Amino acid sequence: MTAEPPNISRPLPTSSLYERVGGEPFFIGLVERFYGRVEEDPVLRPLYPADLEPGKANLAAFLAQYWGGPARYSEARGHPRLRMRHVRFAIGTAERDAWVTNMVQAVQESGASPDDARALIDYFEGAATMLINEPR
Ligand code: HEM
């Protein structure tokens, strides 16, 4: 019996984070936990509308799309243009930090692998910093 030679000419199949975490249900759960915290957050709650359900669906669809899932967000909402969509909310460092803290907790409770959790958190920290529109 000769061992199979290692295959050095064909790339290993890669998977998206969306696939690794189990697809859409992961993002729905993440956003549910995040919004549960927003509801109790004195800094963030006033920025959000009375009805939180449409925002939840938009955020979950956006994140699923961003991490390699189907483009349902763009089909429904068009180009994300996140900075433009956030200009009507005054976002300073306090709001950014509150948002990130709540989302990091939601990620830590998600069951994602340490590497995937790290990738999600790095992304959220960077994206939230980009959305600061009110220097204090
Ligand atoms: C920096 C702190 C942030 C604050 C204070 C904030 C606040 C908000 C608020 C108030 C809404 C409207 C929700 C609604 O109409 O029901 C919203 C929508 C949204 N946010 Fe944020 N957000 C922040 C950061 C982020 C980040 C980091 C992301 C993405 C990684 C994000 C993605 C979205 C998306 C996709 C929507 C829906 C946009 C749409 O289709 O209308 N936000 N955000």
XYZ file of C-alpha atoms and ligand atoms in Angstrom:
179
model
C 0.000 0.000 0.000
C 1.467 3.316 -1.017
C 0.182 6.431 0.639
C -1.538 9.004 -1.555
C 0.887 11.830 -2.352
C -0.199 15.154 -0.894
C -2.077 17.213 -3.429
C -0.051 20.358 -3.946
C -1.646 21.569 -7.168
C -5.312 21.949 -6.278
C -6.501 24.479 -3.667
C -8.385 23.118 -0.695
C -12.101 23.854 -0.866
C -12.851 26.997 1.104
C -16.054 27.833 2.892
C -17.584 31.163 3.743
C -18.184 32.194 7.321
C -21.901 32.114 6.431
C -21.636 28.387 5.671
C -19.444 27.569 8.668
C -21.792 29.132 11.205
C -24.839 27.397 9.734
C -26.330 30.075 7.494
C -29.302 32.359 8.039
C -30.438 31.069 11.484
C -27.091 32.103 12.978
C -27.577 35.720 11.861
C -31.200 35.818 12.959
C -30.152 34.618 16.423
C -27.226 37.044 16.594
C -29.454 39.988 15.707
C -32.172 38.854 18.169
C -29.673 38.831 21.039
C -28.152 42.137 19.928
C -31.561 43.826 19.745
C -32.522 42.360 23.113
C -29.616 44.344 24.525
C -30.434 47.464 22.500
C -33.913 47.450 24.043
C -32.345 47.808 27.498
C -29.552 50.207 26.474
C -30.041 53.801 27.623
C -27.584 55.174 25.027
C -28.896 53.255 21.997
C -32.621 52.728 22.612
C -33.548 56.383 21.931
C -31.914 56.219 18.468
C -34.027 53.257 17.361
C -37.688 53.466 16.263
C -40.580 52.196 18.400
C -40.977 49.122 16.175
C -37.685 47.229 16.168
C -38.785 44.382 13.892
C -38.009 45.889 10.432
C -34.523 46.911 11.547
C -33.840 43.415 12.863
C -34.753 41.826 9.548
C -32.629 44.325 7.591
C -29.565 43.832 9.780
C -29.812 40.025 9.702
C -30.191 40.001 5.904
C -27.318 42.454 5.495
C -24.952 40.416 7.674
C -25.867 37.117 6.014
C -25.112 38.710 2.627
C -21.869 40.313 3.805
C -20.503 36.996 5.132
C -21.234 35.031 1.963
C -24.941 34.221 2.015
C -27.613 35.085 -0.559
C -27.940 38.746 -1.610
C -31.381 39.152 -0.053
C -30.499 42.479 1.569
C -29.535 44.148 -1.713
C -32.566 42.685 -3.486
C -34.840 44.306 -0.903
C -32.927 47.479 0.022
C -30.441 48.193 -2.816
C -26.806 49.087 -2.268
C -26.031 48.991 1.483
C -24.403 52.467 1.670
C -24.214 52.064 5.430
C -22.659 55.439 6.137
C -25.415 57.216 4.250
C -28.116 55.133 5.954
C -26.756 56.149 9.367
C -26.365 59.917 8.878
C -29.787 60.537 10.404
C -28.634 59.030 13.713
C -26.132 61.027 15.781
C -23.316 58.503 16.286
C -20.445 59.617 18.510
C -17.946 57.449 20.345
C -20.430 56.686 23.169
C -22.980 55.324 20.678
C -20.307 53.428 18.752
C -18.924 51.866 21.930
C -22.396 50.883 23.189
C -23.246 49.307 19.816
C -19.978 47.349 19.704
C -20.276 46.184 23.338
C -23.767 44.803 22.739
C -22.760 43.122 19.480
C -19.578 41.605 20.964
C -21.695 40.050 23.720
C -24.122 38.698 21.122
C -21.191 37.196 19.161
C -19.694 35.645 22.302
C -22.987 33.875 22.988
C -23.325 32.699 19.369
C -21.380 29.437 19.439
C -19.145 30.564 16.534
C -15.613 29.117 16.598
C -12.955 31.379 18.161
C -11.588 32.276 14.690
C -15.013 33.123 13.285
C -15.945 35.080 16.417
C -12.684 37.052 16.094
C -13.422 37.829 12.414
C -16.949 39.006 13.249
C -15.784 41.178 16.141
C -12.938 42.743 14.121
C -15.396 43.559 11.361
C -17.987 45.075 13.722
C -15.393 47.200 15.499
C -14.083 48.594 12.199
C -17.487 49.110 10.607
C -18.898 50.841 13.702
C -15.915 53.193 13.830
C -16.564 54.094 10.176
C -20.120 55.099 11.074
C -19.142 57.741 13.636
C -20.607 60.941 12.232
C -20.558 63.227 15.224
C -17.138 64.164 16.602
C -17.264 64.942 20.307
C -22.032 52.626 15.370
C -23.172 52.441 16.001
C -24.481 52.180 15.288
C -25.665 52.746 15.564
C -25.944 53.745 16.667
C -26.638 52.220 14.608
C -27.975 52.553 14.563
C -28.871 52.136 13.627
C -30.266 52.491 13.588
C -30.950 53.420 14.604
C -30.825 51.909 12.522
C -32.290 52.010 12.046
C -33.041 50.815 12.505
C -34.491 50.874 12.030
O -34.849 51.733 11.199
O -35.296 50.069 12.521
C -29.773 51.153 11.864
C -29.950 50.417 10.719
C -28.993 49.597 10.183
N -27.723 49.406 10.648
Fe -26.858 50.381 12.190
N -26.017 51.351 13.764
C -24.692 51.281 14.136
C -23.732 50.493 13.578
C -23.954 49.594 12.564
C -22.962 48.668 12.047
C -21.530 48.544 12.560
C -23.569 47.967 11.041
C -23.026 46.885 10.152
C -21.991 46.181 10.402
C -24.914 48.453 10.919
C -25.843 47.998 10.007
C -27.106 48.480 9.858
C -28.021 48.060 8.823
C -27.733 47.044 7.714
C -29.204 48.755 9.013
C -30.453 48.698 8.128
C -30.285 49.739 7.034
C -31.473 49.782 6.112
O -31.583 48.900 5.257
O -32.262 50.708 6.222
N -25.109 49.431 11.856
N -28.592 51.309 12.556
